[in-house]
Structure formats: C-alpha cells, structure tokens
Coordinates of C-alpha atoms in Angstrom, one line a residue:
X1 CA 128.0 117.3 31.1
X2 CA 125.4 120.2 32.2
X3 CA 123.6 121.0 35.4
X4 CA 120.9 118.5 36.5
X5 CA 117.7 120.2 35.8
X6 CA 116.4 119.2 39.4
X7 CA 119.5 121.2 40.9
X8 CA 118.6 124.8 43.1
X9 CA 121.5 127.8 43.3
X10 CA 120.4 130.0 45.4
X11 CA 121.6 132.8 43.7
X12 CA 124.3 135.0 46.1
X13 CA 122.9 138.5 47.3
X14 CA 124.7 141.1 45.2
X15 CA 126.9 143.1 47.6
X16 CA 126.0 146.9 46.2
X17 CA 129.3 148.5 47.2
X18 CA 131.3 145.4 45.1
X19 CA 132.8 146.1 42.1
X20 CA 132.3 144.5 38.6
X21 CA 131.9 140.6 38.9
X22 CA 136.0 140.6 37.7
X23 CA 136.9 143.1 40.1
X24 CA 139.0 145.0 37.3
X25 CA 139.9 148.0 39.4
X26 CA 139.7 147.1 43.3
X27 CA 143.0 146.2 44.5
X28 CA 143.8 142.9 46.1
X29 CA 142.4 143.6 49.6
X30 CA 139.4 145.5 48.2
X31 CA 138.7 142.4 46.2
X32 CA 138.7 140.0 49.7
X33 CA 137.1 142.4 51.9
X34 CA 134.4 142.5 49.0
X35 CA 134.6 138.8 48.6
X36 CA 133.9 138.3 52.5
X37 CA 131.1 140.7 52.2
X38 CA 128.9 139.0 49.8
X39 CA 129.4 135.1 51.4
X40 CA 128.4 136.8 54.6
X41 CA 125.5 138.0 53.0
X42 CA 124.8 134.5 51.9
X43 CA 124.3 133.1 55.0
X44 CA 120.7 132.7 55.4
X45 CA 120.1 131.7 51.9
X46 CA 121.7 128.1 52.8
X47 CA 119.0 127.5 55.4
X48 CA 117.8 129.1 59.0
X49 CA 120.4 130.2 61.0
X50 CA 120.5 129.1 63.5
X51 CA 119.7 125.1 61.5
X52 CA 116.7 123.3 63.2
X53 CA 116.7 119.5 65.0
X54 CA 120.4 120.4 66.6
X55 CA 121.7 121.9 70.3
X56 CA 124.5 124.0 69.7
X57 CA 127.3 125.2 71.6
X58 CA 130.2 127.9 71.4
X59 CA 133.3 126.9 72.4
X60 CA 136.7 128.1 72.0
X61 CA 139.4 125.6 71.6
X62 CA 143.2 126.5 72.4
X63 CA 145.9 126.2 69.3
X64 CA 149.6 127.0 68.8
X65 CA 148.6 130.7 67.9
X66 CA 146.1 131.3 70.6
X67 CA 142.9 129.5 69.8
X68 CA 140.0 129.2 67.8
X69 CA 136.3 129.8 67.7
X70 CA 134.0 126.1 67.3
X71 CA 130.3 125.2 67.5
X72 CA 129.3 121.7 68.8
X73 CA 126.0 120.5 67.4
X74 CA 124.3 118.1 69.1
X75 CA 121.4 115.7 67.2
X76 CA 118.0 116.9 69.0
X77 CA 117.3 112.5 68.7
X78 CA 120.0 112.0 70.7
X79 CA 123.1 109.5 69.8
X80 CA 123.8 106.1 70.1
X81 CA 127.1 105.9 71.1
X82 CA 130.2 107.4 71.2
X83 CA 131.9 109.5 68.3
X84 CA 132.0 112.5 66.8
X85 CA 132.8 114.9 63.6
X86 CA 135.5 117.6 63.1
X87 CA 133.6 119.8 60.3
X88 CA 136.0 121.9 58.3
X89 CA 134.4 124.6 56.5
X90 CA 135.1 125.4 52.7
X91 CA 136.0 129.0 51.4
X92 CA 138.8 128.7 49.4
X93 CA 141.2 129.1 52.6
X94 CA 140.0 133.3 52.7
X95 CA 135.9 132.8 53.0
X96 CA 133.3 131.5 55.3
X97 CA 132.7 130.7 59.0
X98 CA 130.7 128.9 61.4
X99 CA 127.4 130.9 60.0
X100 CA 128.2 130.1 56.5
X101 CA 128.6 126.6 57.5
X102 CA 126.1 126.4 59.9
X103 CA 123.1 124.6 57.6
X104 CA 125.7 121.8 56.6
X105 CA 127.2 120.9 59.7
X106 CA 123.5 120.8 61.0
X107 CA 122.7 118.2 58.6
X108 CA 126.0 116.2 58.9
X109 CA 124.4 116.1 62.9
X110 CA 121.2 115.1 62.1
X111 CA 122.3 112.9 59.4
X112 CA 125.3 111.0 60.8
X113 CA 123.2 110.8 64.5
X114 CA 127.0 112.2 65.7
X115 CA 127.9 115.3 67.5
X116 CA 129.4 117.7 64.9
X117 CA 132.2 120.3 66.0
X118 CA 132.2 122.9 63.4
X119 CA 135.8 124.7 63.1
X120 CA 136.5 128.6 62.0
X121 CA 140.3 128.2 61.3
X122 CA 142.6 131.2 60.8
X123 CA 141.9 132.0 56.7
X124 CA 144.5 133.6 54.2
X125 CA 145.6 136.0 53.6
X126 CA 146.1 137.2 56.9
X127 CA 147.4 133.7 57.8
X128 CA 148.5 131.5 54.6
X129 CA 149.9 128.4 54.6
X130 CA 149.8 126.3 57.0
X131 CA 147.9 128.3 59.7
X132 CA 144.5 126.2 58.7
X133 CA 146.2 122.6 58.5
X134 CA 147.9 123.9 62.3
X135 CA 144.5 124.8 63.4
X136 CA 142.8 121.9 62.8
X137 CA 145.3 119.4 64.0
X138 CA 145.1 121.4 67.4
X139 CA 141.5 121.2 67.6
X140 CA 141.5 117.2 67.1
X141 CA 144.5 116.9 69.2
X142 CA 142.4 119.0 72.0
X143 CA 138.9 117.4 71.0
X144 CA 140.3 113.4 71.4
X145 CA 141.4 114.4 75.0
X146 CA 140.3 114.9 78.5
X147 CA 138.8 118.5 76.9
X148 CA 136.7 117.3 74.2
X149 CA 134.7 115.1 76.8
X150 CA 133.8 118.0 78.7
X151 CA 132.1 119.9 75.5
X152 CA 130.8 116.0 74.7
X153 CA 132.3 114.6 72.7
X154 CA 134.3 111.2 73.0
X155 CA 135.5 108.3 71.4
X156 CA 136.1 108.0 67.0
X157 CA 136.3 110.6 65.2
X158 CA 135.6 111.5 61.9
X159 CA 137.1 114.5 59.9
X160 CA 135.3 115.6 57.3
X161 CA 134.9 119.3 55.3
X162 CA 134.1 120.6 51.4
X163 CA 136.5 122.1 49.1
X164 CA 139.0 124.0 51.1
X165 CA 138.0 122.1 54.2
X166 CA 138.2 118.7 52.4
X167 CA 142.2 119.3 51.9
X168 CA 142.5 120.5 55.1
X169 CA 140.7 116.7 56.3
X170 CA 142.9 115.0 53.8
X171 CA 145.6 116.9 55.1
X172 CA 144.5 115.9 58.6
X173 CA 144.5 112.3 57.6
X174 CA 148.3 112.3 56.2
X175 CA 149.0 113.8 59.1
X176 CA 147.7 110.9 61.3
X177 CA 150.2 108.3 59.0
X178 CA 153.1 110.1 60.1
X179 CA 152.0 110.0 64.1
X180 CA 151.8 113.7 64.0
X181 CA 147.7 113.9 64.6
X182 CA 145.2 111.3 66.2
X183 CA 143.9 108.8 63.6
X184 CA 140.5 109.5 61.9
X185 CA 138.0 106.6 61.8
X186 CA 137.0 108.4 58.7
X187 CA 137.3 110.8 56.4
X188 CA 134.8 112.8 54.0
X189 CA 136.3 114.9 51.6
X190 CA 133.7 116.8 49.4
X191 CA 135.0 118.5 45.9
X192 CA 138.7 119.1 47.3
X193 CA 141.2 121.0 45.5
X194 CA 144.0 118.1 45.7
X195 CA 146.7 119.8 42.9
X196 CA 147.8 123.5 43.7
X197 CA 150.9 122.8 41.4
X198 CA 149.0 124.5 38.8
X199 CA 148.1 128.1 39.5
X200 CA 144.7 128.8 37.3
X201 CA 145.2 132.0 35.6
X202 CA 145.2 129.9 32.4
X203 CA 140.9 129.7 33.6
X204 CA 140.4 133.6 34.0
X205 CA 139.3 133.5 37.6
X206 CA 140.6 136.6 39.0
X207 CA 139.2 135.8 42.1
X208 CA 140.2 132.0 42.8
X209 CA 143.6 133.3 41.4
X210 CA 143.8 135.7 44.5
X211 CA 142.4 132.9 46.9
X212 CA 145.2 130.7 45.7
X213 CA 147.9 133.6 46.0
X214 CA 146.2 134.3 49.5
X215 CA 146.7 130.7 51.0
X216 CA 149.9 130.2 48.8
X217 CA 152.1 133.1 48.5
X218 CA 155.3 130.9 48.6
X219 CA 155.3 128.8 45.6
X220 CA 157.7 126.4 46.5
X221 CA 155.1 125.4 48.9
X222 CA 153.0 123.9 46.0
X223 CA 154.6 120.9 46.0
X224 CA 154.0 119.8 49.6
X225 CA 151.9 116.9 49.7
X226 CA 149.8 118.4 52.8
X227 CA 148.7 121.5 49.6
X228 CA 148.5 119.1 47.0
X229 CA 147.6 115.4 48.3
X230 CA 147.8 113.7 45.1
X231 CA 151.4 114.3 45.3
X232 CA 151.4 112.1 48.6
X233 CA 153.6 108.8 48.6
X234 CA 152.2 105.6 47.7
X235 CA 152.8 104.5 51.4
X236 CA 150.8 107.6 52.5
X237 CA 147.8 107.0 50.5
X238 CA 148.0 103.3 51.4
X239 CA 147.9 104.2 55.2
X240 CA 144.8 106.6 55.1
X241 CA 141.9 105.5 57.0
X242 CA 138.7 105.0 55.5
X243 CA 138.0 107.6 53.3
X244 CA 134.9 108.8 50.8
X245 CA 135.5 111.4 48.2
X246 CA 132.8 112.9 47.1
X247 CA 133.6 114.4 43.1
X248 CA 131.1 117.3 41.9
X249 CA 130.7 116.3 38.1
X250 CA 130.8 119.9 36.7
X251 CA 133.7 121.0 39.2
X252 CA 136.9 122.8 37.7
X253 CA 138.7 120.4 40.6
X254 CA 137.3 117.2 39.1
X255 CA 140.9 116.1 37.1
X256 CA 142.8 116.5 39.7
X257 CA 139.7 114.5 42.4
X258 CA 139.9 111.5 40.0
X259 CA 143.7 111.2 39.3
X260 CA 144.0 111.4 43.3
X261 CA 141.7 108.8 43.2
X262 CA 143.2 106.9 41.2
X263 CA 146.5 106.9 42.9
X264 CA 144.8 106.2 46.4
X265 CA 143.4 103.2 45.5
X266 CA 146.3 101.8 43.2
X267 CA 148.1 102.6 46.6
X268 CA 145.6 100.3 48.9
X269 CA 143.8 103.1 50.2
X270 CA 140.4 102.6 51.6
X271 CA 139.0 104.8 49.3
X272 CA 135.2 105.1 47.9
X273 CA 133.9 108.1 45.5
X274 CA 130.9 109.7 45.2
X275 CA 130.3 111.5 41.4
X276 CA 127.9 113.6 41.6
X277 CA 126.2 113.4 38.3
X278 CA 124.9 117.0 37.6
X279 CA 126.4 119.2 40.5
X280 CA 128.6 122.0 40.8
X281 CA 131.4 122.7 43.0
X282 CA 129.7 123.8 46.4
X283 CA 126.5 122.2 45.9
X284 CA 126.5 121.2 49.3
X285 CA 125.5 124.6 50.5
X286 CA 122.6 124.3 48.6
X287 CA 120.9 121.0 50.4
X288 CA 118.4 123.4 52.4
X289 CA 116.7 125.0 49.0
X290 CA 117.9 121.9 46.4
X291 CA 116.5 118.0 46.8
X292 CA 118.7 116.6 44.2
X293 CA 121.7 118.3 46.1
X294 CA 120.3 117.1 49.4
X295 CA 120.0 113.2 48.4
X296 CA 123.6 113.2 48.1
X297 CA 125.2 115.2 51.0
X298 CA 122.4 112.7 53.1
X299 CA 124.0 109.5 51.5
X300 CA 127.7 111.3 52.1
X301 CA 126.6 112.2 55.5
X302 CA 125.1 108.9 56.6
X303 CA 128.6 106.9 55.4
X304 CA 130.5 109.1 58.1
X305 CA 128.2 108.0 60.8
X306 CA 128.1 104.7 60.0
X307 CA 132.5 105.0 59.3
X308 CA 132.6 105.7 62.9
X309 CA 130.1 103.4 64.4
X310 CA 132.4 100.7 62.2
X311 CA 135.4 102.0 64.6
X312 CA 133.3 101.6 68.4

C-alpha cells in the first residue's frame, strides 16, 4: 500500500512555541493546548473560510449541560425538498471545531443539495466520555422538532462525521435502535475508530495515546458498544439504517473499519463501504487543495443526499 501519487497534504503550519513533534517534555495539558494550537492554525489551509456556494448561520442549540455552538449551511442552488445533515466534526474527541470543519461541511451542502448543521460538541479532556455522544443526540433530538424548522431545517435526516465524528454518527445510529434518539435516514461514517479496546501505545503515538486517555479515562468504558461499535449486538447492527463506511486504505483504523464491516453485514445491516485506495486517515480535509481526495468525499457526499431523498 503507499500514498496515491495524485494525493495533496497540505502540510500543517508548525506552531513555533510547540515542543518536539513527540512532545517528550510538555506535560499532558501542554501537549493539548499545543495540539489545539496548531489544528487552529490549520484552518485556512482546508479551503476559504468562510467555504464559497453556501449561506451560513450560527445557532446555538440547547443540551443536557447547557448547549452547544452549530452552523447551518445552506446550498446557494437551493434544495429540492426536505432533509437535512447533522455534521459531526473529527479531532480525536480533544481537536477541531466549526472553523476546522468548515470546508467539508460546505461541500457535504453543496454536494448532497441538503442543508448541513455543523456541530462543535463538548471535546475531552475537559469533558470525556460520553459528553460528545450526549451532545449530539441533543442536537438531533432538538433539530427533528418544532426548533429545527425554525433554523430550516425539516424532514430526514442524515448523520454523518469523519474519524471521531464518524463514532459519534455510529453511536447516534445505535442509539436510534434502542428508541433513545430519532432514526437516521442515513448514516456516513468516514475513517471511524470503531475498537478502543486496544489502547495504541504498542504504535508510539504519544499524542493519539493522550487523545485516547482524554476521551477515555475510565477503561472499563472500552468495552461499551457506543466507544467501540464493533462490539455492538448482532441485533444492533442488523437494525442500523442505511449506512456507508467510508475505509481510508493507509489508516491505522482500517482493521478494526473492516472487521466492523464485516460483522454489520453478516448481521443484515444495510451497510456499503467505500476503500479509499491510496488515502490517509483525514484525507477529507484535504478535498479543497487534493482532486483525487475530492472525487471521493463528492461520491460519499452525493450517497447521503440521495440516502435521504430515498426516505421523503
């Protein structure tokens, strides 16, 4: 396997207060606030902020612990229908935002032809497990009632999000089989970490080690199917609406995509991957500055919009 030739990585602008790529002598919170820094400072690489061909709006959406910060994007070609998208941003449960974001839930807009609400969940380690999952499930519950209509948006949902995000969807979605959160028409999950049973120290990354340790302090927590989907019951994964997973070929997380994968669909699931051949974990961020990267979020994008135009 190696990096398709036609892929772009915008490379990240080098924070000059961080430490040494390891981080050997910050401590934990040094390490985060360091961390935090340097994605911020990403932002613009990923594409104009704020994204072209999309109204946006700011809203704040009430949860258990208060409430949370959203953007609605709005397709400058207008839509066709009802429906919508719950975007749930990736960052390892500790990074990114609505800025960091703001490029691919643009696209998933323009792409899908659906309004796109873009959540910025509580992250670790202030708030670890479950304050994302409780978040989330907040916002849809709010967002499929008499609120969401007045920030326009109505009808089936999809939820979709990448790597952090994308178990926070699939979390969404188990939580829909159990009645506990309204039922997705469908579900993108891009490069999701679906196995925290094994913490990585074994892969010497100090710094998705402390990610993990952020969002999972309790270890017995591991084991939860809402952390570690591919632990979910066969009657679960049978129940799950429609769902695409979209596998990065040279991600660490791949194992664990494909076993997950294989369970859902020896379950019943409704499940379709997407490999793709070539790409890296996060490669999504990189549509603005990479074509090869782009042809694929567009083909992931344009299966959620037509998932919930299946569901009218």
């Amino acid at each position: 396997m190696r990096l398709d030739p036609d892929f772009v990585d915008a490379p990240p602008r080098r924070d000059p207060s961080a430490p040494p790529e390891d981080f050997p002598s910050a401590t934990p919170q040094e390490r985060l606030d360091t961390a935090r820094r340097m994605r911020g400072a990403d932002t613009g690489q990923f594409g104009p902020v704020p994204a072209p061909g999309v109204d946006r709006k700011e809203i704040e959406i009430p949860t258990r612990a208060g409430s949370i910060r959203a953007r609605v994007y709005h397709p400058q070609t207008g839509v066709d229908g009802p429906g919508f998208v719950v975007w749930v941003h990736g960052g390892g449960f500790v990074l990114g935002d609505l800025d960091t974001s703001e490029h691919t839930a643009a696209e998933l807009a323009r792409t899908a032809g659906l309004p796109v609400v873009s959540l910025h969940y509580r992250r670790a380690p202030e708030h670890p497990y479950p304050a994302a999952i409780e978040d989330a499930q907040d916002a849809v519950r709010w967002l499929t009632g008499p609120d969401g209509a007045a920030v326009g948006v109505t009808g089936p949902f999809a939820v979709a999000g990448d790597s952090a995000g994308a178990s926070v969807s699939l979390a969404l979605c188990q939580l829909a089989t159990r009645g506990e959160c309204p039922r997705p028409a469908f579900a993108l999950a891009a490069y999701p970490d679906v196995d925290h049973v094994d913490v990585r120290a074994a892969a010497g990354n100090q710094i998705g080690l402390l990610f993990e340790r952020s969002y999972l302090p309790d270890d017995a927590v591991r084991t939860d199917p809402l952390v570690s989907p591919v632990l979910a019951a066969p009657e679960v994964l049978a129940d799950l609406p429609p769902t695409l997973l979209l596998i990065a070929e040279l991600d660490a997380f791949r194992e664990g995509e494909e076993a997950f994968a294989e369970r859902a669909r020896a379950a019943g699931a409704p499940l379709s991957v997407l490999t793709a051949n070539g790409m890296p974990h996060g490669f999504l961020d990189q549509t603005w500055h990479s074509p090869v990267a782009r042809r694929l979020a567009v083909a992931a994008f344009a299966a959620v919009g037509h998932g919930v135009r299946e569901a009218r």
